[in-house]
């Protein structure tokens, strides 16, 4: 099974699919099957043993997601052996559902950055790095992975533009930055330069080892900051997340457009490009009905309804 999994992943990656996380899970499943001494075609029993028995979280949604990961691999096995079995129905329910994110208040964003600046050593690279990363995500809606993989050469101070390369959908985009964001990045670079001369290819956000910062490291620091701040998550997730800054950016941007009377439908297309979405529906998915947004949207609708009603009676 391991050999079949490796062949499958090689073929898919040759076609341009990344499959980093899914690939690890498929390899883990194949190893599980081989360790159990399973012979012959794939069976529902061996699949469910791995899906439920080896899952870190014992929840139906977690099991359903693991089935989703294996399903394309099982289809390829079925082409080789028609006797291949695989659960065909959503026996554990839906594998994905939208949990309401935590939408940061303006004060919470300020408190997070202030807490990052208090990290040790005071005045060193570490607090400047984390405060700037969180601030950049809050101000632009970047994905965490995009921020962590930035190079110094991706910043164009003359044009006020950040280039985000090889994103989630293997595309690159230019992200115009507000003057205050550019100023914050310049201040960060002044600190960063003391720890190594920046070159076009060097990491913008530098780890103590002089390389890119691993995701697990920034998540660990973020959890420490949350503990210090004592926040309780609002929404469907058990904890406040870094990714919630991206949700917040999109919600606040739409709220400002409503307040300023912008054509929100047209503006959403620009926002979708700005945040690197392949479809505008992906951007709408990020919207959350927080009270501030609903209030301003409701007020605009009342004005629209009054105008349409007046025209009708005239």
PDB file of C-alpha atoms in Angstrom:
ATOM      1  CA  UNK A   1       0.000   0.000   0.000  1.00  0.00           C
ATOM      2  CA  UNK A   2       2.868   2.371   0.776  1.00  0.00           C
ATOM      3  CA  UNK A   3       4.274   1.841  -2.708  1.00  0.00           C
ATOM      4  CA  UNK A   4       0.858   2.524  -4.246  1.00  0.00           C
ATOM      5  CA  UNK A   5       0.497   5.686  -2.176  1.00  0.00           C
ATOM      6  CA  UNK A   6       3.924   6.963  -3.215  1.00  0.00           C
ATOM      7  CA  UNK A   7       3.129   6.304  -6.890  1.00  0.00           C
ATOM      8  CA  UNK A   8      -0.215   8.102  -6.558  1.00  0.00           C
ATOM      9  CA  UNK A   9       1.317  11.154  -4.879  1.00  0.00           C
ATOM     10  CA  UNK A  10       4.155  11.351  -7.416  1.00  0.00           C
ATOM     11  CA  UNK A  11       1.636  11.334 -10.246  1.00  0.00           C
ATOM     12  CA  UNK A  12      -0.561  14.006  -8.655  1.00  0.00           C
ATOM     13  CA  UNK A  13       2.371  16.263  -7.784  1.00  0.00           C
ATOM     14  CA  UNK A  14       3.685  15.973 -11.327  1.00  0.00           C
ATOM     15  CA  UNK A  15       0.334  17.453 -12.389  1.00  0.00           C
ATOM     16  CA  UNK A  16       0.899  20.458 -10.113  1.00  0.00           C
ATOM     17  CA  UNK A  17      -0.922  19.433  -6.929  1.00  0.00           C
ATOM     18  CA  UNK A  18       0.905  20.340  -3.713  1.00  0.00           C
ATOM     19  CA  UNK A  19      -0.679  17.759  -1.357  1.00  0.00           C
ATOM     20  CA  UNK A  20       1.590  18.542   1.573  1.00  0.00           C
ATOM     21  CA  UNK A  21      -0.869  17.843   4.385  1.00  0.00           C
ATOM     22  CA  UNK A  22      -3.022  15.382   2.432  1.00  0.00           C
ATOM     23  CA  UNK A  23       0.116  13.571   1.251  1.00  0.00           C
ATOM     24  CA  UNK A  24       1.319  13.082   4.824  1.00  0.00           C
ATOM     25  CA  UNK A  25      -2.049  11.627   5.782  1.00  0.00           C
ATOM     26  CA  UNK A  26      -2.187   9.290   2.785  1.00  0.00           C
ATOM     27  CA  UNK A  27       1.328   8.027   3.586  1.00  0.00           C
ATOM     28  CA  UNK A  28       0.304   7.541   7.232  1.00  0.00           C
ATOM     29  CA  UNK A  29      -2.750   5.560   6.128  1.00  0.00           C
ATOM     30  CA  UNK A  30      -0.685   3.377   3.774  1.00  0.00           C
ATOM     31  CA  UNK A  31       1.802   2.675   6.559  1.00  0.00           C
ATOM     32  CA  UNK A  32      -1.072   1.762   8.875  1.00  0.00           C
ATOM     33  CA  UNK A  33      -2.465  -0.692   6.316  1.00  0.00           C
ATOM     34  CA  UNK A  34       0.940  -2.337   5.768  1.00  0.00           C
ATOM     35  CA  UNK A  35       1.648  -2.570   9.500  1.00  0.00           C
ATOM     36  CA  UNK A  36      -1.643  -4.409   9.993  1.00  0.00           C
ATOM     37  CA  UNK A  37      -0.569  -6.962   7.394  1.00  0.00           C
ATOM     38  CA  UNK A  38      -3.604  -6.241   5.244  1.00  0.00           C
ATOM     39  CA  UNK A  39      -3.579  -8.012   1.867  1.00  0.00           C
ATOM     40  CA  UNK A  40      -5.862  -7.692  -1.119  1.00  0.00           C
ATOM     41  CA  UNK A  41      -8.132  -4.827  -2.093  1.00  0.00           C
ATOM     42  CA  UNK A  42      -8.961  -1.949   0.210  1.00  0.00           C
ATOM     43  CA  UNK A  43     -11.894  -2.629   2.548  1.00  0.00           C
ATOM     44  CA  UNK A  44     -14.290  -0.420   4.455  1.00  0.00           C
ATOM     45  CA  UNK A  45     -13.100  -2.025   7.679  1.00  0.00           C
ATOM     46  CA  UNK A  46      -9.426  -1.076   7.301  1.00  0.00           C
ATOM     47  CA  UNK A  47     -10.377   2.440   6.170  1.00  0.00           C
ATOM     48  CA  UNK A  48     -12.639   3.050   9.180  1.00  0.00           C
ATOM     49  CA  UNK A  49     -10.080   1.535  11.561  1.00  0.00           C
ATOM     50  CA  UNK A  50      -7.604   4.192  10.467  1.00  0.00           C
ATOM     51  CA  UNK A  51     -10.112   7.035  10.173  1.00  0.00           C
ATOM     52  CA  UNK A  52     -11.440   6.562  13.702  1.00  0.00           C
ATOM     53  CA  UNK A  53      -8.713   4.700  15.522  1.00  0.00           C
ATOM     54  CA  UNK A  54      -5.789   6.909  14.493  1.00  0.00           C
ATOM     55  CA  UNK A  55      -7.477  10.316  14.621  1.00  0.00           C
ATOM     56  CA  UNK A  56      -6.155  12.842  17.141  1.00  0.00           C
ATOM     57  CA  UNK A  57      -9.648  14.254  17.630  1.00  0.00           C
ATOM     58  CA  UNK A  58     -12.459  11.787  18.197  1.00  0.00           C
ATOM     59  CA  UNK A  59     -15.203  13.765  16.494  1.00  0.00           C
ATOM     60  CA  UNK A  60     -17.418  12.910  13.507  1.00  0.00           C
ATOM     61  CA  UNK A  61     -16.219  16.003  11.645  1.00  0.00           C
ATOM     62  CA  UNK A  62     -12.581  14.965  12.084  1.00  0.00           C
ATOM     63  CA  UNK A  63     -13.392  11.449  10.836  1.00  0.00           C
ATOM     64  CA  UNK A  64     -15.300  12.869   7.862  1.00  0.00           C
ATOM     65  CA  UNK A  65     -12.329  15.046   6.916  1.00  0.00           C
ATOM     66  CA  UNK A  66      -9.990  12.052   7.006  1.00  0.00           C
ATOM     67  CA  UNK A  67     -12.343  10.189   4.689  1.00  0.00           C
ATOM     68  CA  UNK A  68     -12.299  13.156   2.318  1.00  0.00           C
ATOM     69  CA  UNK A  69      -8.500  13.060   2.213  1.00  0.00           C
ATOM     70  CA  UNK A  70      -8.443   9.354   1.346  1.00  0.00           C
ATOM     71  CA  UNK A  71     -11.285   9.389  -1.181  1.00  0.00           C
ATOM     72  CA  UNK A  72      -9.251  10.466  -4.295  1.00  0.00           C
ATOM     73  CA  UNK A  73      -6.571   7.896  -3.441  1.00  0.00           C
ATOM     74  CA  UNK A  74      -9.251   5.202  -3.094  1.00  0.00           C
ATOM     75  CA  UNK A  75     -10.609   6.114  -6.534  1.00  0.00           C
ATOM     76  CA  UNK A  76      -7.179   5.570  -8.048  1.00  0.00           C
ATOM     77  CA  UNK A  77      -6.963   2.182  -6.296  1.00  0.00           C
ATOM     78  CA  UNK A  78     -10.391   1.242  -7.673  1.00  0.00           C
ATOM     79  CA  UNK A  79      -9.085   1.748 -11.197  1.00  0.00           C
ATOM     80  CA  UNK A  80      -6.381  -0.814 -10.440  1.00  0.00           C
ATOM     81  CA  UNK A  81      -8.644  -3.201  -8.544  1.00  0.00           C
ATOM     82  CA  UNK A  82     -12.448  -2.973  -9.017  1.00  0.00           C
ATOM     83  CA  UNK A  83     -12.929  -4.874  -5.744  1.00  0.00           C
ATOM     84  CA  UNK A  84     -11.717  -1.817  -3.809  1.00  0.00           C
ATOM     85  CA  UNK A  85     -14.147  -0.744  -1.083  1.00  0.00           C
ATOM     86  CA  UNK A  86     -14.558   2.727   0.348  1.00  0.00           C
ATOM     87  CA  UNK A  87     -17.395   4.359   2.319  1.00  0.00           C
ATOM     88  CA  UNK A  88     -19.465   6.143  -0.318  1.00  0.00           C
ATOM     89  CA  UNK A  89     -21.830   8.116   1.871  1.00  0.00           C
ATOM     90  CA  UNK A  90     -21.242  10.855   4.406  1.00  0.00           C
ATOM     91  CA  UNK A  91     -21.523   8.413   7.282  1.00  0.00           C
ATOM     92  CA  UNK A  92     -20.064  10.913   9.744  1.00  0.00           C
ATOM     93  CA  UNK A  93     -21.936  13.939   8.426  1.00  0.00           C
ATOM     94  CA  UNK A  94     -20.421  16.998   6.820  1.00  0.00           C
ATOM     95  CA  UNK A  95     -16.642  17.285   6.816  1.00  0.00           C
ATOM     96  CA  UNK A  96     -16.627  21.072   6.613  1.00  0.00           C
ATOM     97  CA  UNK A  97     -18.826  23.696   8.175  1.00  0.00           C
ATOM     98  CA  UNK A  98     -18.208  27.349   8.773  1.00  0.00           C
ATOM     99  CA  UNK A  99     -17.522  28.174  12.403  1.00  0.00           C
ATOM    100  CA  UNK A 100     -17.974  31.842  13.205  1.00  0.00           C
ATOM    101  CA  UNK A 101     -14.566  33.523  13.579  1.00  0.00           C
ATOM    102  CA  UNK A 102     -13.483  35.883  16.321  1.00  0.00           C
ATOM    103  CA  UNK A 103     -13.745  39.396  14.870  1.00  0.00           C
ATOM    104  CA  UNK A 104     -11.197  41.569  16.660  1.00  0.00           C
ATOM    105  CA  UNK A 105     -12.261  44.900  18.032  1.00  0.00           C
ATOM    106  CA  UNK A 106      -9.935  47.796  17.295  1.00  0.00           C
ATOM    107  CA  UNK A 107      -8.868  47.781  20.942  1.00  0.00           C
ATOM    108  CA  UNK A 108      -8.063  44.061  20.836  1.00  0.00           C
ATOM    109  CA  UNK A 109      -5.823  44.558  17.808  1.00  0.00           C
ATOM    110  CA  UNK A 110      -3.995  47.357  19.620  1.00  0.00           C
ATOM    111  CA  UNK A 111      -3.690  45.211  22.768  1.00  0.00           C
ATOM    112  CA  UNK A 112      -2.254  42.287  20.764  1.00  0.00           C
ATOM    113  CA  UNK A 113       0.417  44.477  19.182  1.00  0.00           C
ATOM    114  CA  UNK A 114       1.247  46.052  22.544  1.00  0.00           C
ATOM    115  CA  UNK A 115       1.627  42.589  24.099  1.00  0.00           C
ATOM    116  CA  UNK A 116       3.937  41.550  21.255  1.00  0.00           C
ATOM    117  CA  UNK A 117       6.104  44.624  21.833  1.00  0.00           C
ATOM    118  CA  UNK A 118       6.469  43.541  25.474  1.00  0.00           C
ATOM    119  CA  UNK A 119       8.104  40.239  24.509  1.00  0.00           C
ATOM    120  CA  UNK A 120      11.706  39.705  25.578  1.00  0.00           C
ATOM    121  CA  UNK A 121      14.282  40.941  24.912  1.00  0.00           C
ATOM    122  CA  UNK A 122      12.993  44.482  25.113  1.00  0.00           C
ATOM    123  CA  UNK A 123      14.226  46.541  22.177  1.00  0.00           C
ATOM    124  CA  UNK A 124      15.375  43.393  20.354  1.00  0.00           C
ATOM    125  CA  UNK A 125      14.392  41.718  17.117  1.00  0.00           C
ATOM    126  CA  UNK A 126      11.860  39.296  18.598  1.00  0.00           C
ATOM    127  CA  UNK A 127       9.235  41.802  19.829  1.00  0.00           C
ATOM    128  CA  UNK A 128       9.658  43.923  16.688  1.00  0.00           C
ATOM    129  CA  UNK A 129       9.181  40.844  14.491  1.00  0.00           C
ATOM    130  CA  UNK A 130       5.996  39.571  16.107  1.00  0.00           C
ATOM    131  CA  UNK A 131       4.386  42.985  16.471  1.00  0.00           C
ATOM    132  CA  UNK A 132       5.101  43.730  12.807  1.00  0.00           C
ATOM    133  CA  UNK A 133       3.804  40.365  11.566  1.00  0.00           C
ATOM    134  CA  UNK A 134       0.523  40.702  13.473  1.00  0.00           C
ATOM    135  CA  UNK A 135       0.194  44.331  12.451  1.00  0.00           C
ATOM    136  CA  UNK A 136       0.815  43.554   8.775  1.00  0.00           C
ATOM    137  CA  UNK A 137      -1.816  40.793   8.753  1.00  0.00           C
ATOM    138  CA  UNK A 138      -4.312  43.054  10.508  1.00  0.00           C
ATOM    139  CA  UNK A 139      -3.674  45.897   8.028  1.00  0.00           C
ATOM    140  CA  UNK A 140      -3.677  43.852   4.808  1.00  0.00           C
ATOM    141  CA  UNK A 141      -5.513  40.588   5.470  1.00  0.00           C
ATOM    142  CA  UNK A 142      -2.506  38.523   4.392  1.00  0.00           C
ATOM    143  CA  UNK A 143      -2.522  34.814   5.147  1.00  0.00           C
ATOM    144  CA  UNK A 144      -0.036  33.916   7.884  1.00  0.00           C
ATOM    145  CA  UNK A 145       1.926  31.705   5.486  1.00  0.00           C
ATOM    146  CA  UNK A 146       2.180  34.603   3.025  1.00  0.00           C
ATOM    147  CA  UNK A 147       3.568  36.933   5.685  1.00  0.00           C
ATOM    148  CA  UNK A 148       6.081  34.389   6.947  1.00  0.00           C
ATOM    149  CA  UNK A 149       7.454  33.661   3.457  1.00  0.00           C
ATOM    150  CA  UNK A 150       8.070  37.275   2.450  1.00  0.00           C
ATOM    151  CA  UNK A 151      11.542  38.247   1.264  1.00  0.00           C
ATOM    152  CA  UNK A 152      13.099  41.669   1.781  1.00  0.00           C
ATOM    153  CA  UNK A 153      13.030  42.168  -1.983  1.00  0.00           C
ATOM    154  CA  UNK A 154       9.231  41.838  -1.974  1.00  0.00           C
ATOM    155  CA  UNK A 155       8.942  45.317  -0.471  1.00  0.00           C
ATOM    156  CA  UNK A 156       8.896  48.272  -2.862  1.00  0.00           C
ATOM    157  CA  UNK A 157       9.049  51.403  -0.738  1.00  0.00           C
ATOM    158  CA  UNK A 158       9.068  53.694  -3.788  1.00  0.00           C
ATOM    159  CA  UNK A 159       5.740  52.349  -5.060  1.00  0.00           C
ATOM    160  CA  UNK A 160       4.308  51.464  -1.659  1.00  0.00           C
ATOM    161  CA  UNK A 161       3.606  47.923  -2.819  1.00  0.00           C
ATOM    162  CA  UNK A 162       4.226  44.469  -1.378  1.00  0.00           C
ATOM    163  CA  UNK A 163       4.634  41.508  -3.746  1.00  0.00           C
ATOM    164  CA  UNK A 164       3.202  38.240  -2.465  1.00  0.00           C
ATOM    165  CA  UNK A 165       4.634  35.326  -4.446  1.00  0.00           C
ATOM    166  CA  UNK A 166       3.420  31.761  -5.064  1.00  0.00           C
ATOM    167  CA  UNK A 167       0.406  31.985  -2.808  1.00  0.00           C
ATOM    168  CA  UNK A 168      -2.174  29.351  -1.911  1.00  0.00           C
ATOM    169  CA  UNK A 169      -3.254  29.053  -5.552  1.00  0.00           C
ATOM    170  CA  UNK A 170       0.306  29.290  -6.957  1.00  0.00           C
ATOM    171  CA  UNK A 171      -0.275  32.863  -8.016  1.00  0.00           C
ATOM    172  CA  UNK A 172       1.507  36.097  -7.205  1.00  0.00           C
ATOM    173  CA  UNK A 173      -0.097  39.466  -6.551  1.00  0.00           C
ATOM    174  CA  UNK A 174       0.791  43.060  -5.713  1.00  0.00           C
ATOM    175  CA  UNK A 175      -0.618  44.409  -2.443  1.00  0.00           C
ATOM    176  CA  UNK A 176      -0.693  48.239  -2.182  1.00  0.00           C
ATOM    177  CA  UNK A 177       0.105  49.367   1.360  1.00  0.00           C
ATOM    178  CA  UNK A 178      -1.065  52.361   3.347  1.00  0.00           C
ATOM    179  CA  UNK A 179       1.623  54.905   4.229  1.00  0.00           C
ATOM    180  CA  UNK A 180       1.354  53.978   7.923  1.00  0.00           C
ATOM    181  CA  UNK A 181       2.022  50.320   7.090  1.00  0.00           C
ATOM    182  CA  UNK A 182       5.067  51.256   5.019  1.00  0.00           C
ATOM    183  CA  UNK A 183       6.346  53.357   7.900  1.00  0.00           C
ATOM    184  CA  UNK A 184       5.916  50.441  10.327  1.00  0.00           C
ATOM    185  CA  UNK A 185       7.828  48.141   7.966  1.00  0.00           C
ATOM    186  CA  UNK A 186      10.637  50.673   7.653  1.00  0.00           C
ATOM    187  CA  UNK A 187      10.901  50.844  11.443  1.00  0.00           C
ATOM    188  CA  UNK A 188      11.037  47.069  11.598  1.00  0.00           C
ATOM    189  CA  UNK A 189      13.766  46.902   8.950  1.00  0.00           C
ATOM    190  CA  UNK A 190      15.844  49.336  10.979  1.00  0.00           C
ATOM    191  CA  UNK A 191      15.795  46.816  13.838  1.00  0.00           C
ATOM    192  CA  UNK A 192      16.194  43.800  11.563  1.00  0.00           C
ATOM    193  CA  UNK A 193      19.293  45.258   9.868  1.00  0.00           C
ATOM    194  CA  UNK A 194      21.143  45.093  13.183  1.00  0.00           C
ATOM    195  CA  UNK A 195      20.799  41.294  13.009  1.00  0.00           C
ATOM    196  CA  UNK A 196      21.937  40.774   9.431  1.00  0.00           C
ATOM    197  CA  UNK A 197      22.125  42.942   6.337  1.00  0.00           C
ATOM    198  CA  UNK A 198      18.907  42.424   4.349  1.00  0.00           C
ATOM    199  CA  UNK A 199      19.283  41.220   0.763  1.00  0.00           C
ATOM    200  CA  UNK A 200      16.575  40.780  -1.860  1.00  0.00           C
ATOM    201  CA  UNK A 201      16.434  37.024  -1.199  1.00  0.00           C
ATOM    202  CA  UNK A 202      16.726  37.066   2.597  1.00  0.00           C
ATOM    203  CA  UNK A 203      13.673  36.535   4.834  1.00  0.00           C
ATOM    204  CA  UNK A 204      11.834  39.704   5.749  1.00  0.00           C
ATOM    205  CA  UNK A 205      10.836  38.281   9.127  1.00  0.00           C
ATOM    206  CA  UNK A 206      13.941  36.736  10.595  1.00  0.00           C
ATOM    207  CA  UNK A 207      14.139  33.863  13.074  1.00  0.00           C
ATOM    208  CA  UNK A 208      16.945  33.739  15.669  1.00  0.00           C
ATOM    209  CA  UNK A 209      18.620  31.140  13.417  1.00  0.00           C
ATOM    210  CA  UNK A 210      18.644  33.622  10.537  1.00  0.00           C
ATOM    211  CA  UNK A 211      15.968  31.853   8.491  1.00  0.00           C
ATOM    212  CA  UNK A 212      12.208  31.983   7.960  1.00  0.00           C
ATOM    213  CA  UNK A 213      10.068  31.665  11.079  1.00  0.00           C
ATOM    214  CA  UNK A 214       8.242  28.302  11.291  1.00  0.00           C
ATOM    215  CA  UNK A 215       4.464  28.431  11.668  1.00  0.00           C
ATOM    216  CA  UNK A 216       4.577  26.358  14.827  1.00  0.00           C
ATOM    217  CA  UNK A 217       6.848  28.936  16.464  1.00  0.00           C
ATOM    218  CA  UNK A 218       4.582  31.893  15.790  1.00  0.00           C
ATOM    219  CA  UNK A 219       1.524  29.916  16.918  1.00  0.00           C
ATOM    220  CA  UNK A 220       3.320  29.083  20.174  1.00  0.00           C
ATOM    221  CA  UNK A 221       4.156  32.755  20.775  1.00  0.00           C
ATOM    222  CA  UNK A 222       0.596  33.772  19.862  1.00  0.00           C
ATOM    223  CA  UNK A 223      -0.864  31.334  22.408  1.00  0.00           C
ATOM    224  CA  UNK A 224       1.409  32.816  25.086  1.00  0.00           C
ATOM    225  CA  UNK A 225       0.180  36.301  24.244  1.00  0.00           C
ATOM    226  CA  UNK A 226      -3.445  35.109  24.430  1.00  0.00           C
ATOM    227  CA  UNK A 227      -2.803  33.685  27.886  1.00  0.00           C
ATOM    228  CA  UNK A 228      -1.287  36.964  29.023  1.00  0.00           C
ATOM    229  CA  UNK A 229      -4.216  38.928  27.559  1.00  0.00           C
ATOM    230  CA  UNK A 230      -6.814  36.582  29.064  1.00  0.00           C
ATOM    231  CA  UNK A 231      -9.142  36.735  26.074  1.00  0.00           C
ATOM    232  CA  UNK A 232     -12.240  34.586  25.610  1.00  0.00           C
ATOM    233  CA  UNK A 233     -13.017  33.678  22.007  1.00  0.00           C
ATOM    234  CA  UNK A 234     -16.208  34.995  20.443  1.00  0.00           C
ATOM    235  CA  UNK A 235     -17.614  32.707  17.789  1.00  0.00           C
ATOM    236  CA  UNK A 236     -17.432  29.005  17.081  1.00  0.00           C
ATOM    237  CA  UNK A 237     -13.747  28.302  17.719  1.00  0.00           C
ATOM    238  CA  UNK A 238     -12.406  27.398  21.122  1.00  0.00           C
ATOM    239  CA  UNK A 239      -9.579  29.949  20.883  1.00  0.00           C
ATOM    240  CA  UNK A 240      -8.862  33.242  19.175  1.00  0.00           C
ATOM    241  CA  UNK A 241      -6.758  32.580  16.054  1.00  0.00           C
ATOM    242  CA  UNK A 242      -4.192  34.528  14.046  1.00  0.00           C
ATOM    243  CA  UNK A 243      -6.345  33.748  10.987  1.00  0.00           C
ATOM    244  CA  UNK A 244      -9.173  35.720  12.600  1.00  0.00           C
ATOM    245  CA  UNK A 245      -7.190  38.878  11.798  1.00  0.00           C
ATOM    246  CA  UNK A 246      -7.817  38.122   8.097  1.00  0.00           C
ATOM    247  CA  UNK A 247     -11.548  37.696   8.746  1.00  0.00           C
ATOM    248  CA  UNK A 248     -11.511  40.969  10.692  1.00  0.00           C
ATOM    249  CA  UNK A 249      -9.753  42.846   7.892  1.00  0.00           C
ATOM    250  CA  UNK A 250     -12.386  41.794   5.340  1.00  0.00           C
ATOM    251  CA  UNK A 251     -15.334  42.563   7.636  1.00  0.00           C
ATOM    252  CA  UNK A 252     -13.998  45.990   8.619  1.00  0.00           C
ATOM    253  CA  UNK A 253     -13.221  46.884   5.002  1.00  0.00           C
ATOM    254  CA  UNK A 254     -16.800  46.131   3.949  1.00  0.00           C
ATOM    255  CA  UNK A 255     -18.108  48.036   6.962  1.00  0.00           C
ATOM    256  CA  UNK A 256     -16.106  51.130   5.943  1.00  0.00           C
ATOM    257  CA  UNK A 257     -17.414  50.896   2.378  1.00  0.00           C
ATOM    258  CA  UNK A 258     -20.977  50.832   3.672  1.00  0.00           C
ATOM    259  CA  UNK A 259     -20.274  53.829   5.900  1.00  0.00           C
ATOM    260  CA  UNK A 260     -18.821  55.782   2.971  1.00  0.00           C
ATOM    261  CA  UNK A 261     -21.629  54.840   0.564  1.00  0.00           C
ATOM    262  CA  UNK A 262     -19.382  52.861  -1.794  1.00  0.00           C
ATOM    263  CA  UNK A 263     -20.670  50.467  -4.447  1.00  0.00           C
ATOM    264  CA  UNK A 264     -19.978  47.380  -2.340  1.00  0.00           C
ATOM    265  CA  UNK A 265     -20.692  44.852  -5.112  1.00  0.00           C
ATOM    266  CA  UNK A 266     -17.979  46.319  -7.345  1.00  0.00           C
ATOM    267  CA  UNK A 267     -15.639  46.936  -4.429  1.00  0.00           C
ATOM    268  CA  UNK A 268     -15.863  43.253  -3.405  1.00  0.00           C
ATOM    269  CA  UNK A 269     -14.251  42.232  -6.694  1.00  0.00           C
ATOM    270  CA  UNK A 270     -11.267  44.453  -5.892  1.00  0.00           C
ATOM    271  CA  UNK A 271     -11.118  43.123  -2.333  1.00  0.00           C
ATOM    272  CA  UNK A 272     -11.167  39.538  -3.577  1.00  0.00           C
ATOM    273  CA  UNK A 273      -8.112  40.246  -5.743  1.00  0.00           C
ATOM    274  CA  UNK A 274      -6.382  42.135  -2.924  1.00  0.00           C
ATOM    275  CA  UNK A 275      -6.621  39.232  -0.473  1.00  0.00           C
ATOM    276  CA  UNK A 276      -5.675  36.624  -3.092  1.00  0.00           C
ATOM    277  CA  UNK A 277      -8.935  34.729  -3.550  1.00  0.00           C
ATOM    278  CA  UNK A 278      -9.572  32.678  -6.684  1.00  0.00           C
ATOM    279  CA  UNK A 279     -13.337  33.392  -6.571  1.00  0.00           C
ATOM    280  CA  UNK A 280     -15.298  36.300  -5.167  1.00  0.00           C
ATOM    281  CA  UNK A 281     -17.512  33.792  -3.345  1.00  0.00           C
ATOM    282  CA  UNK A 282     -14.471  32.915  -1.218  1.00  0.00           C
ATOM    283  CA  UNK A 283     -14.341  36.532  -0.028  1.00  0.00           C
ATOM    284  CA  UNK A 284     -18.051  36.585   0.805  1.00  0.00           C
ATOM    285  CA  UNK A 285     -17.442  33.430   2.857  1.00  0.00           C
ATOM    286  CA  UNK A 286     -15.185  35.493   5.142  1.00  0.00           C
ATOM    287  CA  UNK A 287     -17.919  37.969   6.013  1.00  0.00           C
ATOM    288  CA  UNK A 288     -19.440  37.683   9.470  1.00  0.00           C
ATOM    289  CA  UNK A 289     -22.553  39.468  10.689  1.00  0.00           C
ATOM    290  CA  UNK A 290     -20.916  41.384  13.523  1.00  0.00           C
ATOM    291  CA  UNK A 291     -23.165  44.080  15.068  1.00  0.00           C
ATOM    292  CA  UNK A 292     -21.206  47.038  13.659  1.00  0.00           C
ATOM    293  CA  UNK A 293     -21.347  45.713  10.103  1.00  0.00           C
ATOM    294  CA  UNK A 294     -24.998  44.687  10.336  1.00  0.00           C
ATOM    295  CA  UNK A 295     -25.973  48.077  11.759  1.00  0.00           C
ATOM    296  CA  UNK A 296     -24.400  50.103   8.963  1.00  0.00           C
ATOM    297  CA  UNK A 297     -25.647  47.679   6.284  1.00  0.00           C
ATOM    298  CA  UNK A 298     -29.138  47.805   7.759  1.00  0.00           C
ATOM    299  CA  UNK A 299     -29.120  51.602   7.733  1.00  0.00           C
ATOM    300  CA  UNK A 300     -28.148  51.633   4.052  1.00  0.00           C
ATOM    301  CA  UNK A 301     -30.931  49.178   3.273  1.00  0.00           C
ATOM    302  CA  UNK A 302     -33.463  51.374   5.080  1.00  0.00           C
ATOM    303  CA  UNK A 303     -32.388  54.352   2.958  1.00  0.00           C
ATOM    304  CA  UNK A 304     -32.615  52.232  -0.182  1.00  0.00           C
ATOM    305  CA  UNK A 305     -36.078  50.928   0.766  1.00  0.00           C
ATOM    306  CA  UNK A 306     -37.323  54.443   1.524  1.00  0.00           C
ATOM    307  CA  UNK A 307     -36.065  55.714  -1.821  1.00  0.00           C
ATOM    308  CA  UNK A 308     -37.569  52.822  -3.800  1.00  0.00           C
ATOM    309  CA  UNK A 309     -40.834  53.151  -1.905  1.00  0.00           C
ATOM    310  CA  UNK A 310     -40.953  56.883  -2.585  1.00  0.00           C
ATOM    311  CA  UNK A 311     -40.339  56.334  -6.295  1.00  0.00           C
ATOM    312  CA  UNK A 312     -43.093  53.722  -6.404  1.00  0.00           C
ATOM    313  CA  UNK A 313     -45.685  56.021  -4.787  1.00  0.00           C
ATOM    314  CA  UNK A 314     -44.711  58.902  -7.056  1.00  0.00           C
TER     315      UNK A 314
END
